[in-house]
Amino acid sequence: MCGIVAYTGYRDAYPILIKGLKRLEYRGYDSAGVALLNGKLHVYKKKGKVSELEDFIGEKTPSGTIGVGHTRWATHGEPNDTNAHPHYSASGNLALIHNGIIENYNVIKQDLLQKGYTFKSETDSEVLVNFIEDIQKQAKCSLPEAVRLALQKVVGAYAIVLISEKNPRQLIAARKGSPLVIGIGKGEYFIASDATPIIEYTNEVVYLDDLEVAIIEDDKLSIKNLDAIVKQPYIQTLDLELEAIEKGGYEHFMLKEIFEQPKSVADSLRGRVNSKQGSLLLGGLTEYMNRLKTAERIIFVACGTSWHAALVAEYLFEELTRIPVEVEYASEFRYRNPIIKENDVVIAISQSGETADTLAAIELAKSKGAIILGVCNVVGSSIPRATHAGAYIHAGPEIGVASTKAFTGQITVLAMMALSIAHRRGTITESFFHEMLVEMENIPSKIEKALTTNGQIQEISAIFKNARNFLYLGRGFNFPVALEGALKLKEISYIHAEGYPAAEMKHGPIALIDEEMPVVFVATNDSSYEKIISNIQEVKARKGKVIAIVTEGDKLISKMADYTIEIPACNEMLVPLLSVIPLQLLSYHIAVLRGCNVDQPRNLAKSVTVE
């Protein structure tokens, strides 16, 4: 959940660390800190955002060509200056930054307390740095060896970087369950939680694997696993442009990413769908298409917005392929004893590819013998490496904590998967297959048109910015969209919102409706149209305020609803790609009008790498 950045080389480290922390601030922003080595090891840290750390340091910027930096999302201990990273060891020789949770930290802490160690913070991270120092002292070994021995006894998840006053040209990094990438420059190295702080300086990277320790010293990178077996670094080339991680003139990353969806969906389709040739090819899944074709059951595991994309996929896969589908919260699935058979296929969905609960669910399903496929956005992340095969959504970097273009990218890839399997199974006609290929190719331009409602939605947002509650209702393919719309509003505006199947309104939520309750209906012209009209009438009879997302040219609902927002017509199986757009914009504008921090909503982090 936290953001890590480190540097060693010939440049002044501090500007690189600060710029890197700002790019990683979406991963955690409770506090920030840096440690720099220039003869002496100096740590500077402050509660709050990176800008507050800069103000704290002031004009006397610390010097040194080796250093580490950290933005924190609090787990152990409240956000304050003391609990901020980096953490010194008791001797002051070591400083450590850490992303993750050390589950057995208290056992280790009690042992260290008996040995006379004292602790300033409430964090598991300070325990870890002292544990490493104690092992080095007791075993009289090198620091890399002490790190390896300590991590053999640690239970939990971690990505760490360690700097030592006694070893002024050495950086040590290790990971288990939390991502770390090492950038390789000419005479310099960069370490970070993801590639965003690195791309400005180099496009050559090494993704550290679980249970590996990297030592950078004297312009040399070496890697060992926890069993002391030497690993050969595998250098990859990043396909990422600096412009992709800048705001590009937009006020917020979220707004930029909402408006990038015509391009991001087109990128997801590019090279895969060709209606003229009547072809649909997902290259990453070719080897496993026969297994998908003959699967007895498909199980989706995901969290948050990705879980909503999986719900859309449930409708798609069952309608098109006639294969039974189950959708599971990864956080619940991993703690059950689920019934998984060898002919089942488990599909894990995650924007970051690092979601801890989803990774744990993958390992559980693997142990049962199932085929595991991944649908992710971040190339080189943990889930693509943990699964048998999969497909990237190619949405590009998503910096805003509230996911937008990743959701539509996930649905795009999942729709292609369902359509491809159905075509192979013969559960759809050739003419319908071709019709859907044409429809998918038209989706980017239809999203472009849906985005033209932005000004209208801004006006509606001004009317409802002070609402205390919202209700979102939809049927069929639009039910998951209602859930996603409610989640977006909660995430960034802090207004309580609930999503329901429209027919379930009568089973409880209708009691909440009065003249102060805005109700958002996702009411496009599909097979449930007549039923949802009845639901709107029920709300209007109780004086609820209705905001309706309707198909372009709708006449009936526009007469009933207080506000209507039109989107282009399309096949109902793909309508979530369009109907979610106004809901993203509605949540964005309400949050802005309420003065909320849209890109960094309170208590949330982009990548949930801890349980």
Coordinates of C-alpha atoms in Angstrom, one line a residue:
M1 CA 0.0 0.0 0.0
C2 CA 2.9 2.3 0.7
G3 CA 5.2 3.9 -1.9
I4 CA 8.9 3.1 -2.0
V5 CA 11.7 4.9 -4.0
A6 CA 15.4 4.6 -3.7
Y7 CA 18.5 5.8 -5.7
T8 CA 22.2 5.2 -5.8
G9 CA 24.5 6.6 -8.5
Y10 CA 26.2 9.8 -9.5
R11 CA 23.4 12.3 -9.2
D12 CA 22.1 14.2 -6.2
A13 CA 19.5 11.8 -4.7
Y14 CA 17.1 14.1 -3.0
P15 CA 15.4 15.6 -6.1
I16 CA 15.0 12.2 -7.5
L17 CA 13.5 10.8 -4.3
I18 CA 11.0 13.7 -3.9
K19 CA 9.9 13.6 -7.5
G20 CA 9.5 9.8 -7.2
L21 CA 7.5 10.1 -4.0
K22 CA 5.1 12.6 -5.6
R23 CA 4.5 10.1 -8.4
L24 CA 3.9 7.3 -5.9
E25 CA 1.7 9.4 -3.6
Y26 CA -1.4 7.7 -4.9
R27 CA -0.1 4.6 -3.1
G28 CA 0.0 6.2 0.3
Y29 CA -0.1 9.7 1.7
D30 CA -0.5 9.6 5.5
S31 CA 3.2 10.6 5.9
A32 CA 6.4 10.8 3.9
G33 CA 10.1 10.6 4.6
V34 CA 13.6 10.3 3.1
A35 CA 17.0 9.1 4.3
L36 CA 20.2 10.3 2.7
L37 CA 23.7 9.2 3.2
N38 CA 26.6 11.7 2.9
G39 CA 29.2 10.6 5.4
K40 CA 26.4 10.4 8.0
L41 CA 22.9 8.9 7.7
H42 CA 20.2 11.6 7.9
V43 CA 16.5 10.8 8.1
Y44 CA 13.8 13.5 7.5
K45 CA 10.1 12.5 7.8
K46 CA 6.8 14.2 8.3
K47 CA 3.1 13.4 8.8
G48 CA 1.0 14.4 5.8
K49 CA 1.7 14.7 2.1
V50 CA 5.1 14.9 0.3
S51 CA 4.6 18.7 0.0
E52 CA 4.6 18.9 3.8
L53 CA 7.9 17.0 3.9
E54 CA 9.4 19.4 1.4
D55 CA 8.2 22.4 3.6
F56 CA 9.7 20.7 6.7
I57 CA 13.1 20.2 5.0
G58 CA 13.0 23.7 3.6
E59 CA 15.7 25.3 1.4
K60 CA 18.6 23.4 3.0
T61 CA 18.0 20.3 0.9
P62 CA 20.1 17.4 2.1
S63 CA 22.9 16.2 -0.1
G64 CA 24.1 12.7 -1.0
T65 CA 24.1 10.4 -4.0
I66 CA 22.4 7.5 -2.2
G67 CA 19.1 7.6 -0.5
V68 CA 15.7 6.1 0.1
G69 CA 12.2 7.6 0.3
H70 CA 8.7 6.5 1.4
T71 CA 5.1 7.5 1.4
R72 CA 3.0 5.7 4.0
W73 CA -0.5 4.2 4.2
A74 CA -0.8 3.4 7.9
T75 CA -1.3 -0.2 9.1
H76 CA 0.6 -0.4 12.4
G77 CA 0.3 2.8 14.3
E78 CA -1.5 6.0 13.5
P79 CA -0.2 8.5 11.0
N80 CA 2.3 10.8 12.7
D81 CA 5.9 12.0 12.5
T82 CA 7.3 9.2 14.6
N83 CA 5.5 6.3 12.8
A84 CA 6.6 7.7 9.4
H85 CA 9.3 6.0 7.4
P86 CA 12.3 5.6 7.2
H87 CA 13.0 4.0 10.5
Y88 CA 16.5 4.0 12.2
S89 CA 17.9 1.0 13.8
A90 CA 18.9 1.4 17.5
S91 CA 22.5 2.2 16.6
G92 CA 21.5 4.7 14.0
N93 CA 23.6 2.8 11.4
L94 CA 20.6 1.5 9.4
A95 CA 17.5 3.1 7.9
L96 CA 14.7 1.0 6.5
I97 CA 11.6 1.7 4.4
H98 CA 8.9 -1.0 4.3
N99 CA 5.6 -1.7 2.5
G100 CA 3.6 -4.6 3.9
I101 CA 2.7 -6.2 7.3
I102 CA 5.0 -8.3 9.5
E103 CA 2.5 -10.6 11.1
N104 CA 4.9 -11.9 13.8
Y105 CA 6.4 -8.6 14.6
N106 CA 5.2 -8.6 18.2
V107 CA 6.9 -11.9 19.0
I108 CA 10.1 -10.5 17.5
K109 CA 9.6 -7.2 19.4
Q110 CA 9.3 -9.0 22.8
D111 CA 12.5 -10.8 22.2
L112 CA 14.3 -7.6 21.2
L113 CA 12.9 -5.8 24.3
Q114 CA 14.4 -8.5 26.5
K115 CA 17.7 -7.8 24.9
G116 CA 17.5 -4.2 25.8
Y117 CA 16.3 -2.7 22.6
T118 CA 13.9 0.3 22.8
F119 CA 11.4 1.5 20.2
K120 CA 10.2 5.0 19.3
S121 CA 7.3 4.1 17.0
E122 CA 4.4 1.7 17.0
T123 CA 5.3 0.2 13.7
D124 CA 6.3 -3.4 12.7
S125 CA 8.9 -1.8 10.4
E126 CA 11.0 -0.4 13.2
V127 CA 10.9 -3.9 14.7
L128 CA 12.2 -5.3 11.4
V129 CA 15.2 -3.0 11.1
N130 CA 16.3 -3.7 14.6
F131 CA 15.8 -7.4 14.1
I132 CA 18.1 -7.2 11.1
E133 CA 20.7 -5.3 13.1
D134 CA 20.5 -7.8 16.0
I135 CA 21.0 -10.7 13.7
Q136 CA 24.0 -9.0 12.1
K137 CA 25.5 -8.4 15.5
Q138 CA 24.8 -11.9 16.8
A139 CA 25.9 -13.8 13.6
K140 CA 28.8 -11.4 12.9
C141 CA 27.8 -11.5 9.2
S142 CA 27.5 -9.1 6.3
L143 CA 24.4 -6.9 6.1
P144 CA 22.9 -8.7 3.1
E145 CA 23.4 -12.0 4.9
A146 CA 21.7 -10.6 8.0
V147 CA 18.7 -9.4 5.8
R148 CA 18.4 -12.9 4.3
L149 CA 18.5 -14.6 7.7
A150 CA 16.0 -12.2 9.2
L151 CA 13.5 -12.6 6.4
Q152 CA 13.6 -16.4 6.8
K153 CA 12.1 -15.9 10.2
V154 CA 9.6 -13.2 9.2
V155 CA 5.9 -14.0 8.6
G156 CA 3.9 -11.7 6.4
A157 CA 4.3 -9.5 3.4
Y158 CA 7.1 -7.0 2.7
A159 CA 8.9 -4.9 0.2
I160 CA 11.9 -3.3 1.9
V161 CA 14.9 -1.2 1.1
L162 CA 17.8 -0.8 3.5
I163 CA 20.6 1.8 3.6
S164 CA 23.6 1.6 5.9
E165 CA 26.0 4.3 7.2
K166 CA 28.8 1.7 7.4
N167 CA 28.2 0.6 3.7
P168 CA 27.9 4.0 1.9
R169 CA 27.7 2.5 -1.6
Q170 CA 25.2 -0.3 -0.8
L171 CA 21.4 -0.6 -1.2
I172 CA 19.6 -3.8 -0.2
A173 CA 16.1 -4.5 -1.3
A174 CA 13.8 -7.6 -0.8
R175 CA 10.2 -8.5 -1.5
K176 CA 7.5 -11.0 -0.6
G177 CA 3.9 -10.2 -1.7
S178 CA 4.6 -6.5 -2.3
P179 CA 6.0 -5.2 -5.6
L180 CA 9.5 -3.8 -6.2
V181 CA 11.1 -2.9 -9.5
I182 CA 14.8 -2.0 -10.1
G183 CA 15.7 0.5 -12.8
I184 CA 19.1 0.1 -14.4
G185 CA 20.8 3.2 -15.7
K186 CA 24.3 4.0 -16.7
G187 CA 26.2 4.1 -13.5
E188 CA 23.1 4.4 -11.4
Y189 CA 20.2 2.3 -10.1
F190 CA 16.6 3.1 -9.1
I191 CA 14.3 1.1 -6.9
A192 CA 10.5 1.7 -6.6
S193 CA 7.1 0.2 -5.9
D194 CA 6.2 0.6 -9.6
A195 CA 7.8 2.0 -12.7
T196 CA 6.3 5.6 -12.5
P197 CA 9.4 7.1 -10.7
I198 CA 11.8 5.3 -12.9
I199 CA 10.6 5.9 -16.5
E200 CA 12.1 9.4 -16.6
Y201 CA 15.6 8.0 -16.2
T202 CA 15.6 4.5 -17.8
N203 CA 13.4 2.0 -19.5
E204 CA 15.5 -1.1 -18.4
V205 CA 14.1 -2.7 -15.3
V206 CA 14.2 -5.9 -13.3
Y207 CA 11.1 -7.0 -11.4
L208 CA 12.1 -8.6 -8.2
D209 CA 10.4 -11.9 -7.5
D210 CA 9.1 -13.1 -4.1
L211 CA 11.6 -14.2 -1.6
E212 CA 14.5 -12.5 -3.4
V213 CA 17.1 -10.1 -2.0
A214 CA 18.8 -7.6 -4.3
I215 CA 22.2 -6.0 -3.4
I216 CA 23.3 -3.0 -5.3
E217 CA 26.9 -2.0 -4.6
D218 CA 29.8 -0.5 -6.6
D219 CA 27.6 -0.2 -9.8
K220 CA 26.7 -3.9 -9.6
L221 CA 23.4 -5.7 -9.1
S222 CA 23.3 -9.1 -7.6
I223 CA 20.2 -11.1 -6.6
K224 CA 19.9 -14.1 -4.2
N225 CA 16.8 -15.9 -2.9
L226 CA 16.3 -16.6 0.8
D227 CA 18.1 -19.9 0.4
A228 CA 21.2 -18.1 -0.8
I229 CA 20.8 -19.3 -4.4
V230 CA 22.1 -16.8 -6.9
K231 CA 19.5 -15.6 -9.4
Q232 CA 20.3 -14.1 -12.8
P233 CA 18.6 -10.7 -13.2
Y234 CA 16.1 -10.7 -16.0
I235 CA 16.1 -7.3 -17.6
Q236 CA 12.9 -6.1 -19.3
T237 CA 12.2 -3.0 -21.4
L238 CA 9.4 -0.8 -20.2
D239 CA 6.7 0.2 -22.7
L240 CA 5.7 3.4 -20.9
E241 CA 5.9 7.0 -21.9
L242 CA 6.5 9.9 -19.4
E243 CA 3.5 11.7 -20.7
A244 CA 1.2 8.8 -19.6
I245 CA 1.9 9.6 -15.9
E246 CA 1.4 13.3 -16.2
K247 CA -1.9 15.2 -15.9
G248 CA -1.7 16.5 -19.4
G249 CA -3.6 19.7 -18.6
Y250 CA -6.5 18.1 -16.7
E251 CA -7.2 19.3 -13.1
H252 CA -7.1 15.7 -11.8
F253 CA -5.8 12.4 -12.9
M254 CA -9.2 10.9 -12.4
L255 CA -10.8 13.3 -15.0
K256 CA -7.9 12.6 -17.4
E257 CA -8.4 8.9 -17.0
I258 CA -12.2 9.1 -17.5
F259 CA -11.6 11.0 -20.8
E260 CA -8.9 8.6 -21.8
Q261 CA -11.4 5.7 -22.1
P262 CA -12.1 6.0 -25.8
K263 CA -8.3 5.4 -26.4
S264 CA -7.8 2.9 -23.6
V265 CA -10.7 0.7 -24.8
A266 CA -9.4 1.0 -28.4
D267 CA -6.0 -0.1 -27.1
S268 CA -7.6 -3.1 -25.4
L269 CA -9.2 -4.0 -28.7
R270 CA -6.2 -3.2 -31.0
G271 CA -4.7 -6.3 -32.7
R272 CA -7.4 -8.5 -31.2
V273 CA -10.7 -7.7 -32.9
N274 CA -11.0 -7.4 -36.7
S275 CA -14.6 -7.4 -37.9
K276 CA -13.6 -7.3 -41.6
Q277 CA -11.7 -10.5 -41.2
G278 CA -14.2 -11.9 -38.8
S279 CA -11.4 -12.6 -36.3
L280 CA -10.9 -12.3 -32.5
L281 CA -7.6 -13.3 -31.1
L282 CA -6.4 -13.1 -27.5
G283 CA -2.8 -14.2 -27.9
G284 CA -2.0 -14.6 -24.2
L285 CA -4.8 -17.2 -23.9
T286 CA -4.3 -19.2 -27.1
E287 CA -2.6 -22.1 -25.3
Y288 CA -5.5 -22.4 -22.9
M289 CA -8.5 -21.8 -25.2
N290 CA -9.4 -25.5 -25.3
R291 CA -9.4 -25.6 -21.5
L292 CA -11.7 -22.6 -21.5
K293 CA -13.9 -24.2 -24.1
T294 CA -14.3 -27.4 -22.1
A295 CA -14.4 -25.8 -18.6
E296 CA -17.2 -27.2 -16.4
R297 CA -17.2 -24.0 -14.4
I298 CA -15.5 -20.6 -14.4
I299 CA -14.8 -18.8 -11.1
F300 CA -13.9 -15.2 -11.0
V301 CA -11.9 -13.8 -8.0
A302 CA -11.4 -10.1 -7.5
C303 CA -11.8 -7.2 -5.1
G304 CA -13.5 -3.8 -5.3
T305 CA -14.1 -2.4 -8.8
S306 CA -12.5 -5.5 -10.3
W307 CA -15.2 -7.5 -8.6
H308 CA -17.9 -5.4 -10.3
A309 CA -16.2 -6.1 -13.6
A310 CA -16.4 -9.8 -12.7
L311 CA -20.1 -9.5 -12.1
V312 CA -20.5 -8.0 -15.6
A313 CA -18.5 -11.0 -16.9
E314 CA -20.8 -13.4 -15.1
Y315 CA -23.7 -12.1 -17.2
L316 CA -21.5 -12.2 -20.4
F317 CA -20.1 -15.7 -19.9
E318 CA -23.3 -17.4 -18.9
E319 CA -25.3 -15.7 -21.7
L320 CA -22.8 -16.4 -24.4
T321 CA -20.9 -19.5 -23.4
R322 CA -23.5 -21.3 -21.3
I323 CA -20.8 -22.2 -18.8
P324 CA -21.7 -21.9 -15.1
V325 CA -20.0 -18.9 -13.5
E326 CA -19.3 -17.9 -9.9
V327 CA -18.0 -14.6 -8.8
E328 CA -16.1 -14.5 -5.5
Y329 CA -14.6 -11.8 -3.3
A330 CA -11.0 -12.8 -3.2
S331 CA -10.8 -11.8 0.5
E332 CA -13.5 -14.3 1.4
F333 CA -12.6 -17.0 -1.1
R334 CA -9.1 -17.4 0.3
Y335 CA -10.4 -18.1 3.8
R336 CA -13.0 -20.7 2.8
N337 CA -12.4 -24.3 1.8
P338 CA -13.9 -23.8 -1.7
I339 CA -14.8 -26.7 -3.9
I340 CA -12.5 -26.5 -6.9
K341 CA -12.2 -29.2 -9.5
E342 CA -9.5 -29.8 -12.1
N343 CA -11.9 -28.9 -14.9
D344 CA -12.6 -25.5 -13.3
V345 CA -11.0 -22.4 -14.6
V346 CA -10.2 -19.6 -12.1
I347 CA -9.9 -16.1 -13.6
A348 CA -8.2 -13.5 -11.3
I349 CA -8.9 -9.8 -12.1
S350 CA -6.8 -6.9 -10.7
Q351 CA -5.8 -3.5 -12.1
S352 CA -2.5 -3.5 -10.3
G353 CA -1.7 -7.2 -10.5
E354 CA -0.5 -6.9 -6.9
T355 CA -3.8 -7.2 -4.8
A356 CA -2.8 -9.4 -1.8
D357 CA -6.1 -11.1 -1.3
T358 CA -6.3 -12.0 -5.0
L359 CA -2.8 -13.4 -5.0
A360 CA -3.6 -15.5 -2.0
A361 CA -6.8 -16.8 -3.8
I362 CA -4.7 -17.7 -6.8
E363 CA -2.3 -19.8 -4.7
L364 CA -5.3 -21.6 -3.0
A365 CA -6.9 -22.4 -6.4
K366 CA -3.5 -23.6 -7.8
S367 CA -3.2 -26.0 -4.9
K368 CA -6.5 -27.5 -6.0
G369 CA -5.3 -28.2 -9.5
A370 CA -7.3 -25.6 -11.4
I371 CA -6.1 -23.6 -14.4
I372 CA -5.6 -20.0 -13.3
L373 CA -5.8 -17.1 -15.7
G374 CA -5.2 -13.4 -15.1
V375 CA -6.7 -10.2 -16.3
C376 CA -4.5 -7.3 -15.3
N377 CA -3.3 -3.9 -16.4
V378 CA 0.3 -3.6 -15.0
V379 CA 2.8 -5.5 -17.1
G380 CA 5.3 -7.5 -15.0
S381 CA 3.2 -7.4 -11.9
S382 CA 2.8 -10.4 -9.6
I383 CA -0.5 -11.8 -10.8
P384 CA 0.6 -12.3 -14.4
R385 CA 3.6 -14.1 -13.1
A386 CA 1.6 -16.2 -10.7
T387 CA -1.0 -17.4 -13.2
H388 CA -0.8 -19.9 -16.0
A389 CA -1.7 -17.4 -18.7
G390 CA -3.9 -14.3 -19.1
A391 CA -4.6 -11.0 -20.9
Y392 CA -3.5 -7.5 -20.3
I393 CA -6.1 -4.8 -20.6
H394 CA -3.6 -2.2 -22.0
A395 CA -5.3 0.7 -20.3
G396 CA -2.1 2.5 -19.5
P397 CA -1.1 3.8 -16.1
E398 CA -4.0 4.6 -13.8
I399 CA -2.9 7.1 -11.1
G400 CA -6.3 8.1 -9.7
V401 CA -7.1 5.9 -6.7
A402 CA -10.7 5.5 -7.9
S403 CA -10.5 3.1 -10.8
T404 CA -12.2 4.3 -14.1
K405 CA -10.5 3.3 -17.3
A406 CA -9.3 0.0 -15.7
F407 CA -12.9 -1.0 -15.2
T408 CA -13.9 -0.5 -18.8
G409 CA -10.6 -2.1 -19.9
Q410 CA -11.4 -5.2 -17.8
I411 CA -14.9 -5.4 -19.2
T412 CA -13.6 -5.1 -22.8
V413 CA -11.1 -8.0 -22.3
L414 CA -13.7 -10.1 -20.5
A415 CA -16.2 -9.5 -23.2
M416 CA -13.6 -10.6 -25.8
M417 CA -12.9 -13.7 -23.8
A418 CA -16.6 -14.7 -23.5
L419 CA -17.2 -14.0 -27.2
S420 CA -14.1 -16.1 -28.3
I421 CA -15.1 -19.0 -26.1
A422 CA -18.7 -18.9 -27.2
H423 CA -17.6 -18.9 -30.9
R424 CA -15.4 -21.9 -30.3
R425 CA -18.2 -23.7 -28.4
G426 CA -20.7 -23.0 -31.0
T427 CA -23.1 -21.4 -28.6
I428 CA -23.6 -18.4 -30.8
T429 CA -24.2 -18.1 -34.5
E430 CA -21.6 -16.9 -37.0
S431 CA -23.8 -13.8 -37.8
F432 CA -24.1 -12.8 -34.1
F433 CA -20.4 -13.3 -33.6
H434 CA -19.7 -10.9 -36.5
E435 CA -22.3 -8.4 -35.3
M436 CA -20.6 -8.3 -31.9
L437 CA -17.2 -7.7 -33.4
V438 CA -18.6 -4.7 -35.2
E439 CA -20.3 -3.5 -32.1
M440 CA -17.0 -3.8 -30.1
E441 CA -15.1 -1.8 -32.7
N442 CA -17.7 1.0 -32.4
I443 CA -17.5 1.2 -28.6
P444 CA -14.6 3.7 -28.4
S445 CA -16.5 6.3 -30.6
K446 CA -19.7 5.7 -28.5
I447 CA -17.7 6.3 -25.3
E448 CA -16.5 9.6 -26.9
K449 CA -20.1 10.6 -27.4
A450 CA -21.1 9.6 -23.9
L451 CA -18.4 11.9 -22.6
T452 CA -20.1 14.9 -24.3
T453 CA -22.6 14.8 -21.4
N454 CA -19.9 16.2 -19.1
G455 CA -21.3 19.7 -18.9
Q456 CA -24.8 18.5 -18.2
I457 CA -23.6 16.2 -15.5
Q458 CA -21.6 19.0 -13.9
E459 CA -24.9 21.0 -13.6
I460 CA -26.7 18.0 -12.1
S461 CA -23.8 17.5 -9.6
A462 CA -24.2 21.1 -8.3
I463 CA -27.8 20.3 -7.4
F464 CA -27.0 17.1 -5.4
K465 CA -23.6 18.0 -4.0
N466 CA -25.0 18.2 -0.5
A467 CA -27.0 15.1 -0.5
R468 CA -26.4 12.7 2.4
N469 CA -27.3 9.5 0.7
F470 CA -27.7 8.1 -2.9
L471 CA -29.4 5.0 -4.2
Y472 CA -28.2 3.4 -7.5
L473 CA -30.5 0.9 -9.2
G474 CA -30.0 -1.2 -12.3
R475 CA -31.1 -4.5 -13.8
G476 CA -29.3 -7.3 -15.7
F477 CA -26.0 -6.1 -17.2
N478 CA -26.6 -2.7 -15.6
F479 CA -26.9 -4.0 -12.0
P480 CA -23.1 -4.3 -11.6
V481 CA -22.8 -0.8 -13.1
A482 CA -25.2 0.5 -10.3
L483 CA -22.8 -1.1 -7.8
E484 CA -19.8 0.6 -9.4
G485 CA -21.5 4.0 -9.6
A486 CA -22.3 3.8 -5.8
L487 CA -18.8 2.8 -5.0
K488 CA -17.3 5.7 -7.0
L489 CA -19.5 8.2 -5.2
K490 CA -18.5 6.7 -1.8
E491 CA -14.8 6.6 -2.6
I492 CA -14.3 10.1 -3.6
S493 CA -17.1 12.3 -2.3
Y494 CA -17.7 10.5 1.1
I495 CA -21.5 10.5 0.5
H496 CA -23.1 7.3 1.6
A497 CA -24.4 5.4 -1.5
E498 CA -25.8 1.9 -2.1
G499 CA -26.2 0.0 -5.3
Y500 CA -29.0 -2.6 -5.7
P501 CA -30.8 -4.6 -8.4
A502 CA -33.8 -2.5 -9.1
A503 CA -36.3 -5.2 -8.3
E504 CA -34.8 -5.5 -4.8
M505 CA -35.7 -2.0 -4.0
K506 CA -39.1 -3.2 -2.7
H507 CA -37.3 -5.6 -0.3
G508 CA -36.0 -2.9 2.0
P509 CA -34.4 0.2 0.4
I510 CA -37.7 1.7 -0.6
A511 CA -38.2 2.6 3.0
L512 CA -35.4 5.2 2.6
I513 CA -37.0 7.0 -0.3
D514 CA -38.3 10.5 0.3
E515 CA -38.0 13.9 -1.3
E516 CA -34.4 14.2 -0.1
M517 CA -33.2 10.9 -1.6
P518 CA -31.6 11.0 -5.1
V519 CA -32.1 7.7 -6.9
V520 CA -29.9 7.0 -9.9
F521 CA -31.4 4.6 -12.4
V522 CA -29.3 2.9 -15.0
A523 CA -32.3 2.6 -17.3
T524 CA -31.1 1.9 -20.9
N525 CA -33.4 0.4 -23.5
D526 CA -32.8 -3.3 -23.0
S527 CA -34.7 -6.5 -22.1
S528 CA -35.5 -5.1 -18.7
Y529 CA -36.8 -1.7 -19.9
E530 CA -40.5 -2.1 -19.0
K531 CA -39.6 -3.4 -15.6
I532 CA -37.3 -0.6 -14.7
I533 CA -40.0 1.9 -15.8
S534 CA -42.2 0.4 -13.1
N535 CA -39.4 0.8 -10.5
I536 CA -39.0 4.5 -11.5
Q537 CA -42.7 5.0 -11.0
E538 CA -42.5 3.5 -7.5
V539 CA -39.7 6.0 -6.6
K540 CA -41.6 9.0 -8.1
A541 CA -44.7 8.0 -6.1
R542 CA -42.7 8.5 -2.9
K543 CA -41.3 11.8 -4.1
G544 CA -37.8 10.5 -4.7
K545 CA -35.5 12.5 -7.1
V546 CA -34.7 10.4 -10.1
I547 CA -31.5 10.8 -12.2
A548 CA -31.8 8.4 -15.1
I549 CA -29.1 7.1 -17.5
V550 CA -31.1 6.4 -20.7
T551 CA -30.5 5.4 -24.3
E552 CA -30.3 8.2 -26.8
G553 CA -33.8 9.2 -28.0
D554 CA -35.7 7.8 -25.0
K555 CA -39.2 9.3 -24.7
L556 CA -40.8 7.5 -21.8
I557 CA -38.3 7.8 -19.0
S558 CA -37.4 11.3 -19.9
K559 CA -41.0 12.3 -19.0
M560 CA -40.8 10.6 -15.7
A561 CA -37.3 11.3 -14.4
D562 CA -36.2 14.6 -12.9
Y563 CA -33.0 14.5 -14.9
T564 CA -32.0 12.3 -17.8
I565 CA -28.5 11.7 -19.2
E566 CA -28.4 10.0 -22.7
I567 CA -25.8 7.6 -23.9
P568 CA -25.6 6.0 -27.4
A569 CA -27.5 2.8 -28.2
C570 CA -25.6 -0.5 -28.2
N571 CA -26.0 -4.2 -27.6
E572 CA -27.1 -4.6 -24.0
M573 CA -24.2 -7.0 -23.3
L574 CA -21.8 -4.1 -23.9
V575 CA -23.9 -1.3 -22.5
P576 CA -21.9 -1.2 -19.2
L577 CA -19.0 0.2 -21.2
L578 CA -21.2 3.2 -21.9
S579 CA -23.6 3.5 -18.9
V580 CA -20.7 3.7 -16.4
I581 CA -19.3 6.8 -18.0
P582 CA -22.0 9.3 -16.7
L583 CA -21.7 7.7 -13.2
Q584 CA -17.9 8.2 -13.2
L585 CA -18.4 11.9 -14.2
L586 CA -21.2 12.3 -11.6
S587 CA -19.0 11.1 -8.7
Y588 CA -16.1 13.2 -10.0
H589 CA -18.0 16.5 -10.2
I590 CA -19.8 16.0 -6.9
A591 CA -16.5 15.3 -5.2
V592 CA -14.9 18.4 -6.7
L593 CA -17.8 20.6 -5.7
R594 CA -17.5 19.3 -2.2
G595 CA -13.8 20.2 -2.0
C596 CA -12.7 16.5 -1.8
N597 CA -9.2 15.3 -2.8
V598 CA -10.4 13.4 -5.9
D599 CA -7.1 11.6 -6.8
Q600 CA -6.2 10.7 -3.2
P601 CA -9.4 10.1 -1.2
R602 CA -9.0 9.6 2.5
N603 CA -8.1 6.2 3.9
L604 CA -7.7 4.7 0.5
A605 CA -4.7 3.5 -1.5
K606 CA -4.4 2.5 -5.1
S607 CA -2.9 -0.9 -4.7
V608 CA -4.0 -3.0 -1.7
T609 CA -0.9 -5.1 -1.2
V610 CA -1.8 -6.1 2.4
E611 CA -4.7 -8.0 3.8

